[in-house]
Structures are given as C-alpha cells and as structure tokens.
Coordinates of C-alpha atoms and ligand atoms in Angstrom, one line a residue:
X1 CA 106.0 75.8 84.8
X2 CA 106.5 77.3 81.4
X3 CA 105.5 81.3 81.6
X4 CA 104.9 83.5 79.2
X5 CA 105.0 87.1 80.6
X6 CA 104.3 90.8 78.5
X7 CA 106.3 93.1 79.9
X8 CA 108.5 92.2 82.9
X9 CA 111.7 94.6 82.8
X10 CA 110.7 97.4 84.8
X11 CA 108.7 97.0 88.2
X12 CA 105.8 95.1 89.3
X13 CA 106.8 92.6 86.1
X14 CA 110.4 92.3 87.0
X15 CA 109.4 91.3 90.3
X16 CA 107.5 89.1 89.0
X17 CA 110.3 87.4 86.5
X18 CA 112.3 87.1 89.6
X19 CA 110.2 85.2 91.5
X20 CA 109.6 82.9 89.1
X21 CA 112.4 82.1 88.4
X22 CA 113.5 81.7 92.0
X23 CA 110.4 79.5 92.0
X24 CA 112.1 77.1 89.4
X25 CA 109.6 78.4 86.5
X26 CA 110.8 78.8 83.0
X27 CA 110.2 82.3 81.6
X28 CA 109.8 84.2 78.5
X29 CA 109.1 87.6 77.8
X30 CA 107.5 89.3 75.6
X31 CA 108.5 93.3 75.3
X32 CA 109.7 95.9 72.9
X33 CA 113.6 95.4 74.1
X34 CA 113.9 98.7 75.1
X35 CA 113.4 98.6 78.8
X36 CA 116.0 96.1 81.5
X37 CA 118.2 95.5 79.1
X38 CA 121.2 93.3 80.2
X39 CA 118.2 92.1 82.7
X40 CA 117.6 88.2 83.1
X41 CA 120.3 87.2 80.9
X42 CA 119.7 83.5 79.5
X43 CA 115.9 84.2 79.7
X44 CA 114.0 84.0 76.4
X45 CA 113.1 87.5 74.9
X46 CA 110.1 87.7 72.3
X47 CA 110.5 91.3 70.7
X48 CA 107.4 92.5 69.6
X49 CA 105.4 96.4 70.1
X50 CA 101.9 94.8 71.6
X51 CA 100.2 97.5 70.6
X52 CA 100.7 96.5 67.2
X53 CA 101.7 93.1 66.0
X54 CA 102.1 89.8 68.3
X55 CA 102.1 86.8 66.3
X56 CA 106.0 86.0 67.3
X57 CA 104.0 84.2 70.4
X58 CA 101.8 82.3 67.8
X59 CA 102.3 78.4 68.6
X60 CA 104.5 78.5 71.2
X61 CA 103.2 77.0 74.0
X62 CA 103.0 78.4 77.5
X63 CA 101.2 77.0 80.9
X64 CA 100.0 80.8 81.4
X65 CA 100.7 84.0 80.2
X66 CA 100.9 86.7 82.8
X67 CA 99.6 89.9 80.9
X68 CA 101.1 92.4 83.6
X69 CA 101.5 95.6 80.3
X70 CA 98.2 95.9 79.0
X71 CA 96.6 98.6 79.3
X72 CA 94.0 99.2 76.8
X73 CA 91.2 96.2 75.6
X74 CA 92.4 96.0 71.9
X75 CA 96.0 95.0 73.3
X76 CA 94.9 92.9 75.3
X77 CA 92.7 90.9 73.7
X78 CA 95.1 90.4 70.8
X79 CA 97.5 88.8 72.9
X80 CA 94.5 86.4 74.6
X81 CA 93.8 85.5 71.5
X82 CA 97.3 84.9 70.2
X83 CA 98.3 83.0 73.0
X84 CA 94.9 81.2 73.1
X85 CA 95.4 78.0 70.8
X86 CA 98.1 76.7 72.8
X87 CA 98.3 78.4 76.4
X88 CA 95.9 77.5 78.4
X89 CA 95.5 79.9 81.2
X90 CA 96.0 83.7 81.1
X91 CA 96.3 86.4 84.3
X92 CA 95.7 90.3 83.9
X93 CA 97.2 92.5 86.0
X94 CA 94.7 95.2 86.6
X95 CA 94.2 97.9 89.8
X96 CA 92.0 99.0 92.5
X97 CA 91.9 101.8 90.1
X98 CA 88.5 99.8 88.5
X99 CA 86.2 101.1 90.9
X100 CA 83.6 103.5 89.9
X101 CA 84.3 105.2 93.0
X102 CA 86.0 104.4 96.8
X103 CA 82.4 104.6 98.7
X104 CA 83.9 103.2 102.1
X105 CA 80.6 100.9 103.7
X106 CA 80.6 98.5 102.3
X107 CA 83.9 98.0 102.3
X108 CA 84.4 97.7 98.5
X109 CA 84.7 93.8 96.8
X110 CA 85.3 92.3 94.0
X111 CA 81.6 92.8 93.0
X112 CA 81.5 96.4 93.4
X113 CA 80.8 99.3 90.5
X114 CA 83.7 99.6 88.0
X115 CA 84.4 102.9 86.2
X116 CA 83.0 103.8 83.0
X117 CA 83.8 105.9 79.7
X118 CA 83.0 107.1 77.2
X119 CA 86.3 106.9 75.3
X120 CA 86.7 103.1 75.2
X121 CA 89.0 103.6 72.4
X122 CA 91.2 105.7 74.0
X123 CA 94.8 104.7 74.0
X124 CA 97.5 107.1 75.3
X125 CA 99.3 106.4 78.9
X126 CA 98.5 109.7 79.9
X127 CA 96.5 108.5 82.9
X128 CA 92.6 109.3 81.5
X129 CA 90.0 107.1 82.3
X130 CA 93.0 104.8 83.9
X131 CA 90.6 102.7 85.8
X132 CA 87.8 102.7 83.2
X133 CA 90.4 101.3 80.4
X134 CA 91.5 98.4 82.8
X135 CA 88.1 97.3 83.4
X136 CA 87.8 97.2 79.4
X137 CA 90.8 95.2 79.7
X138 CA 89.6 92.7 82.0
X139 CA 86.6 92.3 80.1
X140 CA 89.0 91.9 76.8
X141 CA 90.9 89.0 78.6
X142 CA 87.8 87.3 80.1
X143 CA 86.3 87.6 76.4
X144 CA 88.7 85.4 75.1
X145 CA 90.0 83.2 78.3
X146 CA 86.3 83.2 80.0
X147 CA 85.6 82.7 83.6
X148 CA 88.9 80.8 84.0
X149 CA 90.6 84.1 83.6
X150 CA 92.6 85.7 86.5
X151 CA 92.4 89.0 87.6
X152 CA 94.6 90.5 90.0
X153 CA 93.3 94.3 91.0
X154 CA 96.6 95.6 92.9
X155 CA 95.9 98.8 95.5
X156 CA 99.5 100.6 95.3
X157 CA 102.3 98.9 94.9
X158 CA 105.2 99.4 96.9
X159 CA 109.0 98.5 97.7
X160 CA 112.0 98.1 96.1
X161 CA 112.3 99.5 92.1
X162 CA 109.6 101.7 92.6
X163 CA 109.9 104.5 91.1
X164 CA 107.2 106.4 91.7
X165 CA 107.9 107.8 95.0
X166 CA 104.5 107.6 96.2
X167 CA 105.6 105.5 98.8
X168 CA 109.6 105.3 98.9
X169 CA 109.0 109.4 99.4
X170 CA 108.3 108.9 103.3
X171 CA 111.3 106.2 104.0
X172 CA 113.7 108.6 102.2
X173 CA 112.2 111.4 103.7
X174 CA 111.9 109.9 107.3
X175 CA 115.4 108.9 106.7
X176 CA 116.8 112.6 105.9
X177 CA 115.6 113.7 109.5
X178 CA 114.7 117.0 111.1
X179 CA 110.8 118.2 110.8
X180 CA 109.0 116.0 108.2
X181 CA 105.2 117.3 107.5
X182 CA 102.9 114.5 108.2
X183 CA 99.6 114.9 106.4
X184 CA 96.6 114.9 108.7
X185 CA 94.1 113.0 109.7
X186 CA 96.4 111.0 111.5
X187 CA 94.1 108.4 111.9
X188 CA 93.1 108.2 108.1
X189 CA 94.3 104.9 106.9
X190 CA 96.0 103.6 103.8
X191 CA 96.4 101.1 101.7
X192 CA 99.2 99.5 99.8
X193 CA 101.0 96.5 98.9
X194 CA 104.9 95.3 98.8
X195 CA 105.4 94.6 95.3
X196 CA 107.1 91.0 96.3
X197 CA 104.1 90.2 98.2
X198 CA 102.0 90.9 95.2
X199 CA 104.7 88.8 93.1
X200 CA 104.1 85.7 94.9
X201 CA 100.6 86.1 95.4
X202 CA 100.5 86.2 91.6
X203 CA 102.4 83.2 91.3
X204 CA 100.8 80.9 93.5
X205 CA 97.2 81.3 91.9
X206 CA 99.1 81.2 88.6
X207 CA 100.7 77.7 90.0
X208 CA 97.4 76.6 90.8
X209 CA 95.6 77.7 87.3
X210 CA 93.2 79.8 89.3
X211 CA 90.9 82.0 87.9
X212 CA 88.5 84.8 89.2
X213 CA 89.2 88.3 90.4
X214 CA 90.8 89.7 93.2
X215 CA 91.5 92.7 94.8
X216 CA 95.5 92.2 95.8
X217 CA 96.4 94.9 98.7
X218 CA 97.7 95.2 101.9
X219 CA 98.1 95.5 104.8
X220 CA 96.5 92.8 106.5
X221 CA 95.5 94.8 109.4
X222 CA 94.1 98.3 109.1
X223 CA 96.6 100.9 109.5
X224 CA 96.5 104.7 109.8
X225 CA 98.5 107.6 108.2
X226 CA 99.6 107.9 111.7
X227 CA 101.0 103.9 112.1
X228 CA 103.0 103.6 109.1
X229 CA 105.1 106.7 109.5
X230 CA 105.8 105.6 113.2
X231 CA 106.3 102.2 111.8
X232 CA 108.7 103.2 109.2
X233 CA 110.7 105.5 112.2
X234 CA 110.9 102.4 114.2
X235 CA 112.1 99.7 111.0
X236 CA 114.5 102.8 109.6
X237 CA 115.9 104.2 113.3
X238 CA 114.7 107.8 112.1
X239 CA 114.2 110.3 115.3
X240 CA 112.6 113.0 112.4
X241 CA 110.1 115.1 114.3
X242 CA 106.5 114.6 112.7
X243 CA 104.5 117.6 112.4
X244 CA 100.8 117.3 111.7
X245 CA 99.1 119.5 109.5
X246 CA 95.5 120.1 108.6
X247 CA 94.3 118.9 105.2
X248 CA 93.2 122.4 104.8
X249 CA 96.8 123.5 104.6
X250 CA 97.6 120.8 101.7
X251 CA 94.1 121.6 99.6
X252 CA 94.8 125.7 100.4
X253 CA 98.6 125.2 99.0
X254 CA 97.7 123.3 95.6
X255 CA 98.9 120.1 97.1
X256 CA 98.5 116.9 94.5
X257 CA 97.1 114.8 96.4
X258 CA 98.5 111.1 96.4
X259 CA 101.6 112.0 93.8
X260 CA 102.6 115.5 95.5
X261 CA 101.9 114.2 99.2
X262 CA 102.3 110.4 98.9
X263 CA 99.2 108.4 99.8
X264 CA 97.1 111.1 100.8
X265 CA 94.1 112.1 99.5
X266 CA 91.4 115.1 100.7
X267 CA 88.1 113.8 102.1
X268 CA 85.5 113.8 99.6
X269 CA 82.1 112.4 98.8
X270 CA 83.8 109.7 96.5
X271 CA 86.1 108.8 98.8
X272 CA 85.2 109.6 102.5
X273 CA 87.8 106.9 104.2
X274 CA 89.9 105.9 101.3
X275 CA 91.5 102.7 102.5
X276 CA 88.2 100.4 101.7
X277 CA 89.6 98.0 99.8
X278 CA 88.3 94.5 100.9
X279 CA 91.3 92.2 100.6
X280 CA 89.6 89.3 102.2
X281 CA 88.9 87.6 99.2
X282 CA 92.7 87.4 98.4
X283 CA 93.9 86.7 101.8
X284 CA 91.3 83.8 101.6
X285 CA 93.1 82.0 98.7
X286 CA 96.3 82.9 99.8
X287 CA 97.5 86.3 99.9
X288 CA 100.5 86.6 102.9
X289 CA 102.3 89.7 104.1
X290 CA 105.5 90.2 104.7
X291 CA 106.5 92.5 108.2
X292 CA 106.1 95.9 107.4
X293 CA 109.3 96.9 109.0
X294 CA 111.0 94.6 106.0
X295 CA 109.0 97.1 103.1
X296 CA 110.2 99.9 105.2
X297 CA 113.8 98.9 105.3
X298 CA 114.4 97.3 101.8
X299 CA 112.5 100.2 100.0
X300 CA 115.5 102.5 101.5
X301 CA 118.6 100.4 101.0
X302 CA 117.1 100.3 97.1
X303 CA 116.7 103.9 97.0
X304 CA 120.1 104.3 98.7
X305 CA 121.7 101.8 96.6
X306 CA 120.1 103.6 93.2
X307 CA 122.9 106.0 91.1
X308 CA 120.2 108.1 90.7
X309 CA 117.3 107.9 93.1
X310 CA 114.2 108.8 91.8
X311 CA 112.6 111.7 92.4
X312 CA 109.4 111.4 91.0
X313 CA 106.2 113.6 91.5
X314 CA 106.4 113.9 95.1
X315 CA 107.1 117.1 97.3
X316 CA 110.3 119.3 97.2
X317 CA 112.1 120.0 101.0
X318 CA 111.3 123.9 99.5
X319 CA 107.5 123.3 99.4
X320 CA 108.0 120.8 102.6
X321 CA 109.2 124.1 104.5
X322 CA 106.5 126.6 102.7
X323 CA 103.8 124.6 103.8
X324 CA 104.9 124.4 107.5
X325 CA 105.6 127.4 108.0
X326 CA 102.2 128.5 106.7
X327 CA 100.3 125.7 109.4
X328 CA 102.2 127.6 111.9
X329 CA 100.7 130.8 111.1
Ligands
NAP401 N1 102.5 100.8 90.3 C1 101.3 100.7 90.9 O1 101.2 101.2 92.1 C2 100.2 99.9 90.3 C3 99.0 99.7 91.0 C4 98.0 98.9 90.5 C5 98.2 98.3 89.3 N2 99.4 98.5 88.6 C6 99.5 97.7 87.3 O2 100.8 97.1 87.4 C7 101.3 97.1 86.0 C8 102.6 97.9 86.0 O3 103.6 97.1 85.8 P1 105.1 97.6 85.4 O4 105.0 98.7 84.4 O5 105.8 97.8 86.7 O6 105.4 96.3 84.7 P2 106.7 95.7 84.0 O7 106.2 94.5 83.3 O8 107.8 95.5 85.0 O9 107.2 96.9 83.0 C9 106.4 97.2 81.8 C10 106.8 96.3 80.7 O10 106.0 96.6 79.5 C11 106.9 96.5 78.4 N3 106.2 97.4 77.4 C12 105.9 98.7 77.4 N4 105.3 99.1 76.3 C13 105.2 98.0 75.5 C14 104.8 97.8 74.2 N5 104.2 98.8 73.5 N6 104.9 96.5 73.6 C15 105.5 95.5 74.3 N7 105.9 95.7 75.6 C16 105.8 96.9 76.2 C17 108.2 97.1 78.9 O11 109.3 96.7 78.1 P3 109.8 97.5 76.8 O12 109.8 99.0 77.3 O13 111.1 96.9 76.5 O14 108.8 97.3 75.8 C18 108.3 96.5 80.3 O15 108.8 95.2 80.2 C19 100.3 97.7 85.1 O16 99.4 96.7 84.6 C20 99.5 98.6 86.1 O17 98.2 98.9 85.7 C21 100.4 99.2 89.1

C-alpha cells in the first residue's frame, strides 16, 4: 500500500513507519523536519507545519493517511480534507483519554461518555482538556471521512522509544535493584499497550480499509499492580525487594499520580478501579499481544542502549527513599 502518515519520527508514529515498511508498504511523511532526522532515509518527506498550511499533500494520492499528530479539530480536519479528493481512507490516532470519566461497571466501550469543554478552540500541548480535544478531533476526521473513518483510542503506550518513563520507569528501576517502593493496592490493575502491538494493530485495519472506533489496549488478560512488577522481575532476572506502601503514603507525600509514580492513580469517584478499558472490540477484529516478558525485556535493552536515557517525570531514588522511610514510621 501507498501511506501517507503525519508525524512518524518520534514514538508511537515511528513505530508505526517501521512496520510498514517491514510490511512492504510505501510511505510518506508528512512533518515539520525537525524531529528523526537522518530517520528512514529513502522515505519521502513532505515538510509542512500542520497547524498551519498543508496543501504540499494536495493531489497526491495515498491508499490512507494515518493521522497519528493531530491533536486539535482545526488540524485535523484540514488535513482530511486535503487528503480527501484523492486518498480514500483516513485513521486518527486518538486515546483512552476520550472518556468523560473511567466509571469501572460497565467496563467502559467504545460507546461510552466522551469528555467535554468548553474551550474547543483551544490549541496549546500543554495537556488541558487532552481528552476533550481528541474527541473534537475524532469528530473533525469523521466530519470529512464519515463512518468509514478509523479510530484507534490507545490506553498507554509502552516499550521501546518511550520516553515518557511512565512505564520504562519500573524495568529500569527493577533493574537497578535493592528496595524498590511498589505502590499499593497490589491487586489494583493496569492497563497498557506495547507500542509494536499497537503498530500492527494499526496496520492491519489500515490494510483492510476498516473503519469504526476502537479502544487499542492491553493486556489481554487482566493484570494487577502486583503481576506486572513480578512479571517484569522474572523477564529482567531482577531479585529488587518490593516494598508495598499505602496509597495514603503517595497522596500524603504530594505524589503525581501516573507521571510521578508510573501507572498509578489514587482511588477516586471517577476512577474507582482504573483499568476498565474494554478491549474486546479490538481483540475481536484483530488485536494480538505479544508476551509480556518481550515488553519487559526490550523496553530495558532500549533504555540501556539510549546515550541519554530519559528521565522523564517519574520519581527520584531521593524521594523513592523519603517516601519509604516515612511508610515505615
Ligand atoms: N504516548 C501514549 O501513551 C499515548 C497514549 C494514547 C494516545 N497517544 C497518541 O499517540 C500519538 C503520539 O504519537 P507520537 O508523538 O509518539 O507520534 P510520532 O508521529 O512518532 O511523533 C510526532 C510527529 O509529529 C510531527 N509534528 C509535531 N508537530 C508538528 C506540526 N506542527 N506540523 C507537522 N508535524 C508535526 C513530528 O515531527 P516534526 O517535529 O519534525 O514536525 C513527529 O513526526 C498522539 O496522537 C497521542 O494522542 C499516545
């Protein structure tokens, strides 16, 4: 296939780029050149700000375009209806992010709320009214592209080039040994998805010129706080000693949930459990997983193999310590 695909030189859209072209596909990006440079060489580059001007994709013609940089409903649906003419199907990469809240019974679909604002026009990355915007942009892509639009909503994306840290932070960490603080309830679960899982996924309903929305997260299986860092001991050979601490330790120390201590979040009325995220509507058209183990270990060498590994937002060893030492008190 012939791909068009905005963005595509830093994470979830490089993975992408890669897999297509392992896949055989022909690709072309469209970006402002200033991200992955020296990336994909011999793969066509459109240069272009979205945000302002994207007629360089005007009659060239595409089998889709994978929109995986838009964040805000004017960008978005200037590029549908750039591409429009002559590409014939279009996919949005949105998030779980969508929902007008993470009620866990029933589990939450497709169908469920999405997130109001009442800044629709609102368009800095600074994270406000994240999963409102999307839904904007959804409805900015289906606008244009109709029911044969698809919608990918990704829960957290995970593995390799991540640079986040909300998940690489407990490989690493697991990885540097001695007494690692494991944020309680153990038997909360979570949610996330390899980013070369979610790459493929993509790609196949792309393949097939599927449209519709889906929710695109893992794992397959439910699995608790407790499971995945035993998991990741067992894939990484760490013998770190876990210790459990209350969530009233984290919320009494100032704790960011979810970017301070990665993929934790306090109880609350919004979001009692957390992990409901149905992902039975993607696993039904396709969606595989790979071993967990696999995430655990790649995720590591990456972050081994990085110059300099990302820090990003998650806890210092010095706060680590502080916070133990006050659950033992
Ligand atoms: N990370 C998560 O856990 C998570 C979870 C759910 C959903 N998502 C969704 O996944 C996507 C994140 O993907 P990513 O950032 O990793 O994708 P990416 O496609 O790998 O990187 C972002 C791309 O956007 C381009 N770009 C940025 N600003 C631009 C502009 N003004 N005009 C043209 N191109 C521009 C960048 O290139 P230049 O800088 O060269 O322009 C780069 O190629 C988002 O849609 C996000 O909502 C992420």
């Amino acid at each position: 296939m012939d791909l068009l695909i905005a963005g595509g030189t830093q994470f979830v859209g490089r993975h992408i780029v890669e897999t297509a072209l392992k896949r055989g596909h022909k690709v072309t990006l469209l970006n402002r050149g200033q991200s992955g440079q020296g990336l994909f060489p011999g793969v066509e580059r459109l240069t272009a700000d979205r945000t302002v001007d994207v007629s360089v994709v005007k009659g060239r013609k595409f089998d889709s375009c994978i929109d995986v940089s838009g964040y805000f409903h004017r960008h978005v649906r200037m590029l549908a209806e750039a591409v429009k003419a002559t590409v014939p199907h279009f996919c949005f990469v949105s998030t779980i992010s969508v929902y007008a809240d993470w009620r866990p019974s029933p589990a939450i679909d497709e169908s469920f709320d999405v997130a109001t604002t009442e800044t629709p026009d609102h368009e800095v990355r600074d994270g406000k009214d994240y999963g409102a915007l999307k839904v904007l942009a959804e409805n900015a892509a289906k606008a244009v592209y109709g029911e044969g639009t698809l919608i990918v909503r990704p829960g957290l994306i995970v593995g390799p080039g991540d640079h986040t840290n909300r998940f690489t932070y407990w490989p690493t960490r697991l990885h540097a040994g001695g007494e690692v603080l494991a944020p309680g309830p153990k038997e909360r679960l979570v949610q996330f998805i390899d980013v070369r899982d979610l790459a493929n996924f993509i790609l196949d309903m792309v393949e097939k010129k599927a449209g519709g929305t889906y929710n695109a997260t893992g794992p397959a299986t439910k699995m608790s706080m407790g499971d995945m860092l035993d998991q990741i001991q067992k894939a990484i050979g760490s013998n770190a000693k876990l210790t459990w601490v209350e969530p009233k330790v984290l919320t009494d120390g100032d704790v960011k949930p979810y970017t301070e201590m990665p993929l934790w979040l306090p109880e609350s009325e919004k979001r009692p459990l957390f992990a409901s995220i149905s992902n039975a509507k993607a696993i039904a058209a396709g969606l595989r997983y790979r071993p967990f183990a696999e995430t655990a270990k790649d995720t590591l060498a990456w972050w081994k193999g990085e110059k300099n590994p990302p820090k990003g937002t998650a806890l210092t060893r010095e706060k680590e310590s502080a916070l133990l030492a006050k659950a033992k008190k």
